[in-house]
PDB file of N, CA and C in Angstrom:
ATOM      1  N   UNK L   1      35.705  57.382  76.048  1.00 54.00           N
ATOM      2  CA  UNK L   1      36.416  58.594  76.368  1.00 54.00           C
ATOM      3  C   UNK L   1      35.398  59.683  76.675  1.00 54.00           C
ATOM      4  N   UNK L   2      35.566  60.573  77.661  1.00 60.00           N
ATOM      5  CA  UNK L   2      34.555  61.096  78.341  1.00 60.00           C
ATOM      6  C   UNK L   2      35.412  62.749  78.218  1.00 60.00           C
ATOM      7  N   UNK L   3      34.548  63.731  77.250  1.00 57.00           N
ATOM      8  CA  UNK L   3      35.570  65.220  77.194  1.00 57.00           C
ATOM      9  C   UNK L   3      34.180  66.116  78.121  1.00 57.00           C
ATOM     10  N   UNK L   4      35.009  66.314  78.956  1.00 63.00           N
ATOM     11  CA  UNK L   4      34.296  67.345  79.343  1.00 63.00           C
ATOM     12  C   UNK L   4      34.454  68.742  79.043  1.00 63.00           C
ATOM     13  N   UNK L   5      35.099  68.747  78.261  1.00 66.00           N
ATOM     14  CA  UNK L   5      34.995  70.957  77.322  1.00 66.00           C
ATOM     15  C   UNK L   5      34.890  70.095  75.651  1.00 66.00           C
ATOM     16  N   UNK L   6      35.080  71.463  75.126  1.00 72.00           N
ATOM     17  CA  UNK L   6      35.125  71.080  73.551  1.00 72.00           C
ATOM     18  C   UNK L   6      35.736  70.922  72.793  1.00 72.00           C
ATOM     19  N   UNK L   7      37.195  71.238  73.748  1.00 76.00           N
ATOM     20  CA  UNK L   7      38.782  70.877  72.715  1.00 76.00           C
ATOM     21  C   UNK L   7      38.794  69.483  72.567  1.00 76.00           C
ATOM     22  N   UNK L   8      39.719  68.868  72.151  1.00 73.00           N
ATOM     23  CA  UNK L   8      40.252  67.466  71.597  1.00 73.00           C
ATOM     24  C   UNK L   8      41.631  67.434  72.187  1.00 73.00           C
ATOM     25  N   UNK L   9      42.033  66.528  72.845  1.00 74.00           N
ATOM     26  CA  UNK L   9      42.976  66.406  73.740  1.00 74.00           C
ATOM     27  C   UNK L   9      43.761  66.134  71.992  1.00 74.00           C
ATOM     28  N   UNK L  10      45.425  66.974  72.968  1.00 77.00           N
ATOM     29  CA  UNK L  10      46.527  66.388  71.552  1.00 77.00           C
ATOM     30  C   UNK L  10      46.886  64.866  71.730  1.00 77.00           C
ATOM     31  N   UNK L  11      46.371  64.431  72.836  1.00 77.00           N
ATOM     32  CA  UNK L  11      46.873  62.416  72.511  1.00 77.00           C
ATOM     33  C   UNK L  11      45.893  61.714  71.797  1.00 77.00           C
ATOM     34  N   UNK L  12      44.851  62.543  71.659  1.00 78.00           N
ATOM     35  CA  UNK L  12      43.709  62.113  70.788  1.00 78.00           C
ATOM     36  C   UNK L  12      43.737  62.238  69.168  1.00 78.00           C
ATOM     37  N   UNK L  13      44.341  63.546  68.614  1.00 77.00           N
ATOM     38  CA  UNK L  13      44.589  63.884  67.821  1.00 77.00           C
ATOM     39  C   UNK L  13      45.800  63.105  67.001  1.00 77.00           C
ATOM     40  N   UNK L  14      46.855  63.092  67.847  1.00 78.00           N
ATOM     41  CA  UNK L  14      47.712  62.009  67.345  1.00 78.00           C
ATOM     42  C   UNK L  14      47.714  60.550  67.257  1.00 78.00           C
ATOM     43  N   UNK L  15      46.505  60.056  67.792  1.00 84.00           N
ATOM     44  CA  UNK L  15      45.978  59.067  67.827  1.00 84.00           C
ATOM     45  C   UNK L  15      44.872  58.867  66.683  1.00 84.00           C
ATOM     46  N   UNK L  16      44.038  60.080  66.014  1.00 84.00           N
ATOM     47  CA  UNK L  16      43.519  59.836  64.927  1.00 84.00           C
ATOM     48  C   UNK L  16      44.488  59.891  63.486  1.00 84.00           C
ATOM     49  N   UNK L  17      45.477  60.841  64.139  1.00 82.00           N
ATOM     50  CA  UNK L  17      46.399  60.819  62.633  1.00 82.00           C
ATOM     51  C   UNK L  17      46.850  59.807  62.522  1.00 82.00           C
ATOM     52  N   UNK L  18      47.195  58.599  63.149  1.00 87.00           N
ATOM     53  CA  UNK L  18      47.967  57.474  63.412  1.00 87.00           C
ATOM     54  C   UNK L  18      47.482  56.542  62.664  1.00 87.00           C
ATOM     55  N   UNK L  19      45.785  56.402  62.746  1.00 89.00           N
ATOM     56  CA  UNK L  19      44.651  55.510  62.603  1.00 89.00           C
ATOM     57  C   UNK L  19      44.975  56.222  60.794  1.00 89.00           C
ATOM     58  N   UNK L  20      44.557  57.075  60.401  1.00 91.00           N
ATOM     59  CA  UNK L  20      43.932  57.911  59.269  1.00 91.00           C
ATOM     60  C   UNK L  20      45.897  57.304  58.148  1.00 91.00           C
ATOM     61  N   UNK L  21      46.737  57.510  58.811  1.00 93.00           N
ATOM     62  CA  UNK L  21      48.180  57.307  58.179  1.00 93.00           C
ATOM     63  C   UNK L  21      48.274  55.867  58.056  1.00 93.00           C
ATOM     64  N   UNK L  22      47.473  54.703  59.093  1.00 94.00           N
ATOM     65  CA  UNK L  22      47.752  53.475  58.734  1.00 94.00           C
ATOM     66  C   UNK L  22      46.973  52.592  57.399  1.00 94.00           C
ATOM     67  N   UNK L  23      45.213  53.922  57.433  1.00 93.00           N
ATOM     68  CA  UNK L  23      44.750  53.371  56.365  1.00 93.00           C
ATOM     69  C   UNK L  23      44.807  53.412  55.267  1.00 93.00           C
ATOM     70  N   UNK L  24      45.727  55.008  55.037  1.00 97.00           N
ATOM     71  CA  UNK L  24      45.750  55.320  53.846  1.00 97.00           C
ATOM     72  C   UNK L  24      46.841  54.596  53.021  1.00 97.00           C
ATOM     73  N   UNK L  25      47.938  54.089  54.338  1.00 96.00           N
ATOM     74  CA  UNK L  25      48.588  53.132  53.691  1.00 96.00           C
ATOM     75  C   UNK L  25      48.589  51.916  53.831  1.00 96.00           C
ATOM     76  N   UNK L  26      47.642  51.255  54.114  1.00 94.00           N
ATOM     77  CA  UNK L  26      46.840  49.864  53.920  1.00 94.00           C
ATOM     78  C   UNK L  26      46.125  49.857  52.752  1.00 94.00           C
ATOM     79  N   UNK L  27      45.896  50.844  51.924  1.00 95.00           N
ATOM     80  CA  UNK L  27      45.239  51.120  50.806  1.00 95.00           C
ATOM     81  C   UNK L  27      46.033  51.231  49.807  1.00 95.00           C
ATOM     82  N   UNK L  28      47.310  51.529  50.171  1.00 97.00           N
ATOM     83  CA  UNK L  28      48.369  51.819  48.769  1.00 97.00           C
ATOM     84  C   UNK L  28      49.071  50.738  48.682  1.00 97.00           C
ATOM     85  N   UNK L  29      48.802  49.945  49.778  1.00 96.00           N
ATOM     86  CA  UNK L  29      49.452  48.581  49.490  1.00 96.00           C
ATOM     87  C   UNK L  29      49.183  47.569  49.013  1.00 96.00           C
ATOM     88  N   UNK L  30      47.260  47.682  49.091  1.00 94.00           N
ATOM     89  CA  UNK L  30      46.564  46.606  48.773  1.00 94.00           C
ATOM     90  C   UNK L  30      46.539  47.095  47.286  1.00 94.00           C
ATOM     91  N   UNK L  31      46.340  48.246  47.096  1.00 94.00           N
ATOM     92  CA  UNK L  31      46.576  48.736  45.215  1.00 94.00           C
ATOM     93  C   UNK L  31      47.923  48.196  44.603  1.00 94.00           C
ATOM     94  N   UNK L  32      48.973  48.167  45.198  1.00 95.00           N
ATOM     95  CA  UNK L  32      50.068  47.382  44.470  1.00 95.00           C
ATOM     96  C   UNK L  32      50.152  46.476  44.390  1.00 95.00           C
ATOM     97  N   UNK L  33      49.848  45.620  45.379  1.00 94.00           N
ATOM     98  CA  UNK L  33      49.336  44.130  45.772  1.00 94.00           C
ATOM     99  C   UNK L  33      48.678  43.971  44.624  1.00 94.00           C
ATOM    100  N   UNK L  34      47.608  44.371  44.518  1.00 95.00           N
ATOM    101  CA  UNK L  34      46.701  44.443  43.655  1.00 95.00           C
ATOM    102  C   UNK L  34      47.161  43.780  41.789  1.00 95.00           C
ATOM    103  N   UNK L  35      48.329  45.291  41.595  1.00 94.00           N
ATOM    104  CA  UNK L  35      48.468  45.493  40.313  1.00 94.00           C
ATOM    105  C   UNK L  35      49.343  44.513  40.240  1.00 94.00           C
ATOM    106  N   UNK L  36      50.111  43.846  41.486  1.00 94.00           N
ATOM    107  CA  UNK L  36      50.970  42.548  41.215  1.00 94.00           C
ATOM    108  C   UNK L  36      50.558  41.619  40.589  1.00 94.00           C
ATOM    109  N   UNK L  37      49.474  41.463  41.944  1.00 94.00           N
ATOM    110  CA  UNK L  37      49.203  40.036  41.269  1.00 94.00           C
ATOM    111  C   UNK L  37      48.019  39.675  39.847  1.00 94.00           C
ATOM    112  N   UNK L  38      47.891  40.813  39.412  1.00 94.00           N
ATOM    113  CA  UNK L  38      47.308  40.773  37.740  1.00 94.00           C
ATOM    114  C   UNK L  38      48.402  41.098  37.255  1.00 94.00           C
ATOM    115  N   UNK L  39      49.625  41.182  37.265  1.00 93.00           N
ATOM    116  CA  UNK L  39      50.731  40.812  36.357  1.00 93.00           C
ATOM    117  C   UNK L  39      51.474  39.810  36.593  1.00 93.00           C
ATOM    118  N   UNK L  40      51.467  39.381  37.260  1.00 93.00           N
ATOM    119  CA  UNK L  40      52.702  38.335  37.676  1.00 93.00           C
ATOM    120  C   UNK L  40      51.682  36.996  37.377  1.00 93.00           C
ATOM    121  N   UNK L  41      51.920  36.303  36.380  1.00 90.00           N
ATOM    122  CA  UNK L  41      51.716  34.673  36.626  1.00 90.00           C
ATOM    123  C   UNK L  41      52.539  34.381  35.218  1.00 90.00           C
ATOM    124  N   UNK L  42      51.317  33.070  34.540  1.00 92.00           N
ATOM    125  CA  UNK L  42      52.357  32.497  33.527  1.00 92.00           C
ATOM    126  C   UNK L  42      52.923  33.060  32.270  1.00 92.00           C
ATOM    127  N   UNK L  43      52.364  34.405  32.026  1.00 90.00           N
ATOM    128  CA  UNK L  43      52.475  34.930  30.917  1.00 90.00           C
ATOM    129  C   UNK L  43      52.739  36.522  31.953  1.00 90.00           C
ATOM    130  N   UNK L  44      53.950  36.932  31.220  1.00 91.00           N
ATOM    131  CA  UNK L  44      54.016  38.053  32.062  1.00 91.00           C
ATOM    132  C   UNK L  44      53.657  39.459  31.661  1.00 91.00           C
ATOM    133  N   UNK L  45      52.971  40.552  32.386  1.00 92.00           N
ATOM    134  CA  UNK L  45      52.655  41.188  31.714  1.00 92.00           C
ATOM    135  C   UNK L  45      52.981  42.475  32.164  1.00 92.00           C
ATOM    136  N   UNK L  46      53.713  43.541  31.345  1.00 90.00           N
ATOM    137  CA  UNK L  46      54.255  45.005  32.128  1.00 90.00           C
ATOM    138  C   UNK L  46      53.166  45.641  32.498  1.00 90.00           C
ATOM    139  N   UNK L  47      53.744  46.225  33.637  1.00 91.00           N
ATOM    140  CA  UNK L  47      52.562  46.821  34.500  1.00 91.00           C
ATOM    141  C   UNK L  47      51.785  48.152  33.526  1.00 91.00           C
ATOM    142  N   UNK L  48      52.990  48.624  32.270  1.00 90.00           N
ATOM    143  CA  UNK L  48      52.137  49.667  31.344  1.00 90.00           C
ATOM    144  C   UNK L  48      51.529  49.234  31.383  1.00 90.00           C
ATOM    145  N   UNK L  49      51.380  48.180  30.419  1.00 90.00           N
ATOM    146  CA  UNK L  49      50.096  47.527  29.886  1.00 90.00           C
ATOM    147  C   UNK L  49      49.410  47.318  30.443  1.00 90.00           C
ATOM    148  N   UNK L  50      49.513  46.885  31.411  1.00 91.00           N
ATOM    149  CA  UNK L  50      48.086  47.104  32.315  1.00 91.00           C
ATOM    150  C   UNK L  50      47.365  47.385  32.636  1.00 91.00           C
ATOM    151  N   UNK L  51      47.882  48.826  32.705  1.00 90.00           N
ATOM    152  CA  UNK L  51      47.400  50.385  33.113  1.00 90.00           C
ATOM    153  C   UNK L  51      47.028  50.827  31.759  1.00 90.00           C
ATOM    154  N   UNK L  52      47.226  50.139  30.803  1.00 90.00           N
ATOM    155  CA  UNK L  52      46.708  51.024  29.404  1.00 90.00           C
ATOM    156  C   UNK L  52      45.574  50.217  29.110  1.00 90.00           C
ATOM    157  N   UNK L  53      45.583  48.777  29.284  1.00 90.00           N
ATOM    158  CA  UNK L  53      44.286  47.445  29.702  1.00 90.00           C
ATOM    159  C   UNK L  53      43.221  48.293  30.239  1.00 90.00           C
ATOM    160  N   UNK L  54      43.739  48.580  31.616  1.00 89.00           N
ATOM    161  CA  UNK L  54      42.522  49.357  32.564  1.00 89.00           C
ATOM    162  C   UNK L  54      41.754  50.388  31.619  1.00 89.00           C
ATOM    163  N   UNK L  55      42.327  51.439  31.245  1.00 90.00           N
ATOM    164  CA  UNK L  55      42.164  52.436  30.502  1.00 90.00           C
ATOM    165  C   UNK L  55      41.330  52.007  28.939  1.00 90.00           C
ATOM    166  N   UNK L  56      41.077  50.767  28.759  1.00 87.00           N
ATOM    167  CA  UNK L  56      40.846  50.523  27.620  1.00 87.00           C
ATOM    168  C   UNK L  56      42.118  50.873  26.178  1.00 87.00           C
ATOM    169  N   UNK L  57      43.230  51.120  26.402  1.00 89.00           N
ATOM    170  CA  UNK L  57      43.797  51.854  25.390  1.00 89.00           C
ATOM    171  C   UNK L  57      44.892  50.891  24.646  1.00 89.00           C
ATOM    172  N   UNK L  58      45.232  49.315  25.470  1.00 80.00           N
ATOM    173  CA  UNK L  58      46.265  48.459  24.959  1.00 80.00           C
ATOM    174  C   UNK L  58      46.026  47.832  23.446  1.00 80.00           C
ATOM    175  N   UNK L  59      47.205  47.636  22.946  1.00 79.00           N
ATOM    176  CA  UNK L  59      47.424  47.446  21.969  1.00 79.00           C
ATOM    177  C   UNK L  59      47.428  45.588  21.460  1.00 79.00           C
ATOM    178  N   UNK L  60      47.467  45.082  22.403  1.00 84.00           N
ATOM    179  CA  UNK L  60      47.410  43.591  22.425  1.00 84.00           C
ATOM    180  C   UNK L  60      46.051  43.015  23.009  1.00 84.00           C
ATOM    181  N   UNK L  61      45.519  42.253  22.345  1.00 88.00           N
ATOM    182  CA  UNK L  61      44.420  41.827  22.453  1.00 88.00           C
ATOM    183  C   UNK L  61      44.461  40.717  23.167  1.00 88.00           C
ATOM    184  N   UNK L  62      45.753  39.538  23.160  1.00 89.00           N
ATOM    185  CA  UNK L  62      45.988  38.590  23.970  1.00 89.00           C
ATOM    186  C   UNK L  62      46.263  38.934  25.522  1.00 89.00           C
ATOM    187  N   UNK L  63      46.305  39.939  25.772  1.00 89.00           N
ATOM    188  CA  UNK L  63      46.939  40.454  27.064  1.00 89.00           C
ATOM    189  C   UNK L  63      45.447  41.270  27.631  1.00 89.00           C
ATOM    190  N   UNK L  64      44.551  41.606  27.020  1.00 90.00           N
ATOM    191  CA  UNK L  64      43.362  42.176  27.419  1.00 90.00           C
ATOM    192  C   UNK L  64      42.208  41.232  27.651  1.00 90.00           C
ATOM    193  N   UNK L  65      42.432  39.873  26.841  1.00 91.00           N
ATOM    194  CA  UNK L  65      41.824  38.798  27.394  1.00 91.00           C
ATOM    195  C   UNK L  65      42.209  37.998  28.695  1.00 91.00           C
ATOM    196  N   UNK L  66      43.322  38.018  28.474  1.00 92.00           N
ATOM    197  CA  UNK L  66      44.153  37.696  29.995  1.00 92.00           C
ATOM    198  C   UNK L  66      43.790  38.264  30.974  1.00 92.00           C
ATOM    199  N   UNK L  67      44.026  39.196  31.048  1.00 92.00           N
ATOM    200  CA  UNK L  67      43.784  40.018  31.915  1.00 92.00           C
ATOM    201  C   UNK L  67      42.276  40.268  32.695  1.00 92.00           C
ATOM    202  N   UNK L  68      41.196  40.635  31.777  1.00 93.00           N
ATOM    203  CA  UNK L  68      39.547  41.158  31.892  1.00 93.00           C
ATOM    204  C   UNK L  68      39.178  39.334  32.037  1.00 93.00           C
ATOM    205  N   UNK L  69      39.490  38.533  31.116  1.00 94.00           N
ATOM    206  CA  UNK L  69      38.868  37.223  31.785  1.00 94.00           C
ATOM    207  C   UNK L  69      38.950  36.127  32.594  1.00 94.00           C
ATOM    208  N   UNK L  70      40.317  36.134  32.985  1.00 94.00           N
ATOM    209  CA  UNK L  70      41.332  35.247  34.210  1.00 94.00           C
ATOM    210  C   UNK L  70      41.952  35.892  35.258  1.00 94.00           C
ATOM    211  N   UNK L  71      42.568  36.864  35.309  1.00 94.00           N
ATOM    212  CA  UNK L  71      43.313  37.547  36.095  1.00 94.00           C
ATOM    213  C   UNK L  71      42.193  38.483  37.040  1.00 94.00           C
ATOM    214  N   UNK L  72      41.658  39.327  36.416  1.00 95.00           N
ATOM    215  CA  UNK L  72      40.922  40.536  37.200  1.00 95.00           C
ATOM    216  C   UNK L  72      40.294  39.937  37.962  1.00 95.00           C
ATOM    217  N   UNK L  73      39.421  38.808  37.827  1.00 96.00           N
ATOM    218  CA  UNK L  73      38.339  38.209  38.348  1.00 96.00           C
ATOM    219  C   UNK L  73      38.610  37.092  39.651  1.00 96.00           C
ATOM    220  N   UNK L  74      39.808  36.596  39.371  1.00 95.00           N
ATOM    221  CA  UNK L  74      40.653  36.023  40.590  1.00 95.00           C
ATOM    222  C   UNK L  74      41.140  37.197  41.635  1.00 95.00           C
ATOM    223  N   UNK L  75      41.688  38.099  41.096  1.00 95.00           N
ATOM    224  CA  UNK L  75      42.559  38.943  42.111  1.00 95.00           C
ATOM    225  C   UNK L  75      41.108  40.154  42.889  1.00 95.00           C
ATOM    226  N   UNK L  76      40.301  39.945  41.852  1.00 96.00           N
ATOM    227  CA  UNK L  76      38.896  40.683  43.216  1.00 96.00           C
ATOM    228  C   UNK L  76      38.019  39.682  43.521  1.00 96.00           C
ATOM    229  N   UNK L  77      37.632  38.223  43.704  1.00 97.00           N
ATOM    230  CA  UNK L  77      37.444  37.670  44.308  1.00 97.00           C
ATOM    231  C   UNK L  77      38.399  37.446  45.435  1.00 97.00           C
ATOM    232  N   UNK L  78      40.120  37.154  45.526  1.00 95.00           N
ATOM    233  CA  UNK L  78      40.716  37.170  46.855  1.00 95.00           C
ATOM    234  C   UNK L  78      40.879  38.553  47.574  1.00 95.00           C
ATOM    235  N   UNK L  79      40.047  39.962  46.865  1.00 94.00           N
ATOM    236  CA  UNK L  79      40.045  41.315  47.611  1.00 94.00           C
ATOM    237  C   UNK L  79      38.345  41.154  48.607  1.00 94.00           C
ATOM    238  N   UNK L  80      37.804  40.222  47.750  1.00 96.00           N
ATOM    239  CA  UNK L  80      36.588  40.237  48.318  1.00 96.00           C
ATOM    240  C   UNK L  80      36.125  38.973  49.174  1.00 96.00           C
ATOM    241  N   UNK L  81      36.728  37.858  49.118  1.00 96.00           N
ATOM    242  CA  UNK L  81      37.337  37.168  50.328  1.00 96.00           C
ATOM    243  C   UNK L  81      37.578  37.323  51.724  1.00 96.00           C
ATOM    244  N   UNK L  82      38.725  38.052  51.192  1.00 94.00           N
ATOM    245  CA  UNK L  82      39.594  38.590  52.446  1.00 94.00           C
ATOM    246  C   UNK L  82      39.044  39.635  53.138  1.00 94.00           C
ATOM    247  N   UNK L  83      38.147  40.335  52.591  1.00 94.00           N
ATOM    248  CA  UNK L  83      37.033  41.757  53.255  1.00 94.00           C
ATOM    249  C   UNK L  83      36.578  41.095  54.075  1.00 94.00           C
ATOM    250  N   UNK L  84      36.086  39.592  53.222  1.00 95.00           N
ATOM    251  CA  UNK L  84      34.430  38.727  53.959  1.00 95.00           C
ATOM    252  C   UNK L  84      35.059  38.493  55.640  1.00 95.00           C
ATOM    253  N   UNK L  85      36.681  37.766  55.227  1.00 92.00           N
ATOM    254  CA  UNK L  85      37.007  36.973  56.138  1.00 92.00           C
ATOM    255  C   UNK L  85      37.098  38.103  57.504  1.00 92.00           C
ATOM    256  N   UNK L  86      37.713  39.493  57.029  1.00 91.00           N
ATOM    257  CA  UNK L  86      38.439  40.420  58.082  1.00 91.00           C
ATOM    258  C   UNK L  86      36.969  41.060  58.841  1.00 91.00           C
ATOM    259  N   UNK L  87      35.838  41.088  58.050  1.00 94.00           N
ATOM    260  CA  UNK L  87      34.850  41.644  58.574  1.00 94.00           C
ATOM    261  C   UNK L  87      33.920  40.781  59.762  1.00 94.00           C
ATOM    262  N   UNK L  88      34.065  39.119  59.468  1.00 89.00           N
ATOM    263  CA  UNK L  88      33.565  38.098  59.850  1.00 89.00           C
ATOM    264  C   UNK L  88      34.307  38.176  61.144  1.00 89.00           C
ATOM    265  N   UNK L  89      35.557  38.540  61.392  1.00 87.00           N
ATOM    266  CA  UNK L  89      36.282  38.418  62.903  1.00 87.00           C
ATOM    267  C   UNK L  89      36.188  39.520  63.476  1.00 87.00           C
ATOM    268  N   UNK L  90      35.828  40.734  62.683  1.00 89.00           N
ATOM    269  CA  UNK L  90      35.621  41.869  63.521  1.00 89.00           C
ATOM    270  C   UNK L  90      34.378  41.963  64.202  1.00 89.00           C
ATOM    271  N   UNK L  91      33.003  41.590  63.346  1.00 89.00           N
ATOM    272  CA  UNK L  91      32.332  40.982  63.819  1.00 89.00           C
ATOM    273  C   UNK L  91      31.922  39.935  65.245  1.00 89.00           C
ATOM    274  N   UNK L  92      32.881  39.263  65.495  1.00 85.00           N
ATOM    275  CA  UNK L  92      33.060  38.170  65.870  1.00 85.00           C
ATOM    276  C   UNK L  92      33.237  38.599  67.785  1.00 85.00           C
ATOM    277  N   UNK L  93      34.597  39.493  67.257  1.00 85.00           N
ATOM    278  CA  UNK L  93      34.993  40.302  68.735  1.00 85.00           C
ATOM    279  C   UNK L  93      34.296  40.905  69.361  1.00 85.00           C
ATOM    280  N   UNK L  94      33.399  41.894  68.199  1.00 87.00           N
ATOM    281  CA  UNK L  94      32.464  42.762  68.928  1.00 87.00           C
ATOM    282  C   UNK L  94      30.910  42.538  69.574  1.00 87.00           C
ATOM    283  N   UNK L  95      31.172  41.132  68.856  1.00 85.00           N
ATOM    284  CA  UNK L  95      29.628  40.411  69.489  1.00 85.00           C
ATOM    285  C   UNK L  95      30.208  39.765  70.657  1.00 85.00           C
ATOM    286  N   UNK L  96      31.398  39.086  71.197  1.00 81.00           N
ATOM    287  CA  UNK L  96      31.908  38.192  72.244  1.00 81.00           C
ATOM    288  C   UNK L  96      32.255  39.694  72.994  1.00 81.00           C
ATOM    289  N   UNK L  97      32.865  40.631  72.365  1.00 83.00           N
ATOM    290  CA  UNK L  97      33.062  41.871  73.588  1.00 83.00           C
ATOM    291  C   UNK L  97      34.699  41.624  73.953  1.00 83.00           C
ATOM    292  N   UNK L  98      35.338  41.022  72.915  1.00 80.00           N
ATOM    293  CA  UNK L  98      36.831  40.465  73.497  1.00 80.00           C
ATOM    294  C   UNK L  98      37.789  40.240  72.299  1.00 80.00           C
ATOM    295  N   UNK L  99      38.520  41.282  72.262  1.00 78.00           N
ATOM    296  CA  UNK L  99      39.526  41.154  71.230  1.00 78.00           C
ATOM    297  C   UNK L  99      40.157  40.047  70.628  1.00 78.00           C
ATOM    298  N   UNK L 100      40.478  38.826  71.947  1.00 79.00           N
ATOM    299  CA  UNK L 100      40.975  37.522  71.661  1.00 79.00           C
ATOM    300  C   UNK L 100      39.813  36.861  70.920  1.00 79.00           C
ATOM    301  N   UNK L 101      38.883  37.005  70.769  1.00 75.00           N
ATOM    302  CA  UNK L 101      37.325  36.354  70.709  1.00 75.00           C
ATOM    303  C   UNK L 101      37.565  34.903  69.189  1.00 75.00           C
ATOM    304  N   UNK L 102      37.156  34.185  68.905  1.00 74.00           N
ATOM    305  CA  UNK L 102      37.732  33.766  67.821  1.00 74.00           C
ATOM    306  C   UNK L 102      35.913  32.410  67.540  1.00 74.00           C
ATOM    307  N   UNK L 103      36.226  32.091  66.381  1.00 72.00           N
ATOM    308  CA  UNK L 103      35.086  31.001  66.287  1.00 72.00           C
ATOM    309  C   UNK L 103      35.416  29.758  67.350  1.00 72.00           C
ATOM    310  N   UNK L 104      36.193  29.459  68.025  1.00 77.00           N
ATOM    311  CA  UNK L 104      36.462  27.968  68.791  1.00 77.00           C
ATOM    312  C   UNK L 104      35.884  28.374  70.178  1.00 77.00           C
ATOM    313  N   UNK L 105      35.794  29.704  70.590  1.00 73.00           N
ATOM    314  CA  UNK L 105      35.187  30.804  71.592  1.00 73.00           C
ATOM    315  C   UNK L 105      33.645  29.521  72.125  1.00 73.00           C
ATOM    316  N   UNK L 106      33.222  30.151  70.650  1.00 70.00           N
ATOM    317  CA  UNK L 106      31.453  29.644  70.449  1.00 70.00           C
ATOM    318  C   UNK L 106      31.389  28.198  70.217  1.00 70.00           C
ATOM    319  N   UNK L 107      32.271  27.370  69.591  1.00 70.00           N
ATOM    320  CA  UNK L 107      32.231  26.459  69.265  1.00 70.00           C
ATOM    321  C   UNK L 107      31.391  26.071  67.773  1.00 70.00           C
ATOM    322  N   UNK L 108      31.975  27.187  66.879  1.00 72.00           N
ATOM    323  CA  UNK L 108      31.174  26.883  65.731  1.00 72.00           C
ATOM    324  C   UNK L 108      32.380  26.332  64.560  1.00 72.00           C
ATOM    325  N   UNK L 109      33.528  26.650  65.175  1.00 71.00           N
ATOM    326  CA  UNK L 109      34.596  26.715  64.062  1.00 71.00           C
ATOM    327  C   UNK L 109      34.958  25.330  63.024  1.00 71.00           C
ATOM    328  N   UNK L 110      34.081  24.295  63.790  1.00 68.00           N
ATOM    329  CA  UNK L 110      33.531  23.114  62.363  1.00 68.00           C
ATOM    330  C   UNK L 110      32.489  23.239  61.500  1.00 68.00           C
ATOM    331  N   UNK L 111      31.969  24.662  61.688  1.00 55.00           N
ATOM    332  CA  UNK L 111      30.660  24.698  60.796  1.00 55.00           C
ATOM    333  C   UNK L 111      30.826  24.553  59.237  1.00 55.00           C
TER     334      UNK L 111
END
């Protein structure tokens, strides 16, 4: 995009609020996501507690082991996964120069 004065066109502007509104709620989703899936499995656990877990402040000790030694550690390994994976294709496009761009492109996708 090429400005020749110093204003900011308004299709530009509504085009950053657009970007700035999708991340902030790509972020509130992956936080609930989040707090789901460290409550939800075989032992169920209210989301207080959770939030009082986080805080250090819960009252159950079986539910703070659960939680800090099985749960937390699964649910940010698949946050940190899924970064690897989304960054690896963004990557991917911007080195091929082509949105469609994908590993079968290069021929690495049996690596």
């Amino acid at each position: 995009m090429h400005l020749s004065h110093t204003e900011i066109p308004e299709y530009y502007k509504a085009y950053t609020g657009r970007k700035v509104f999708f991340i902030i709620g790509g972020l509130i989703v992956l936080a609930l996501l989040f707090i789901l899936s460290v409550s939800v499995g075989a032992v169920s656990i209210p989301v207080k507690e959770l939030i009082l877990s986080v805080f250090g402040k819960t009252t159950a000790a079986k539910w703070e082991i659960i939680i800090w030694k099985i749960r937390m550690p699964q649910a940010l390994t698949a946050v940190v996964g899924g970064a690897g994976l989304a960054l690896a294709g963004a990557i991917m496009q911007s080195i091929l120069r082509n949105p469609l761009g994908s590993p079968f492109t290069l021929g690495i996708s049996h690596a």
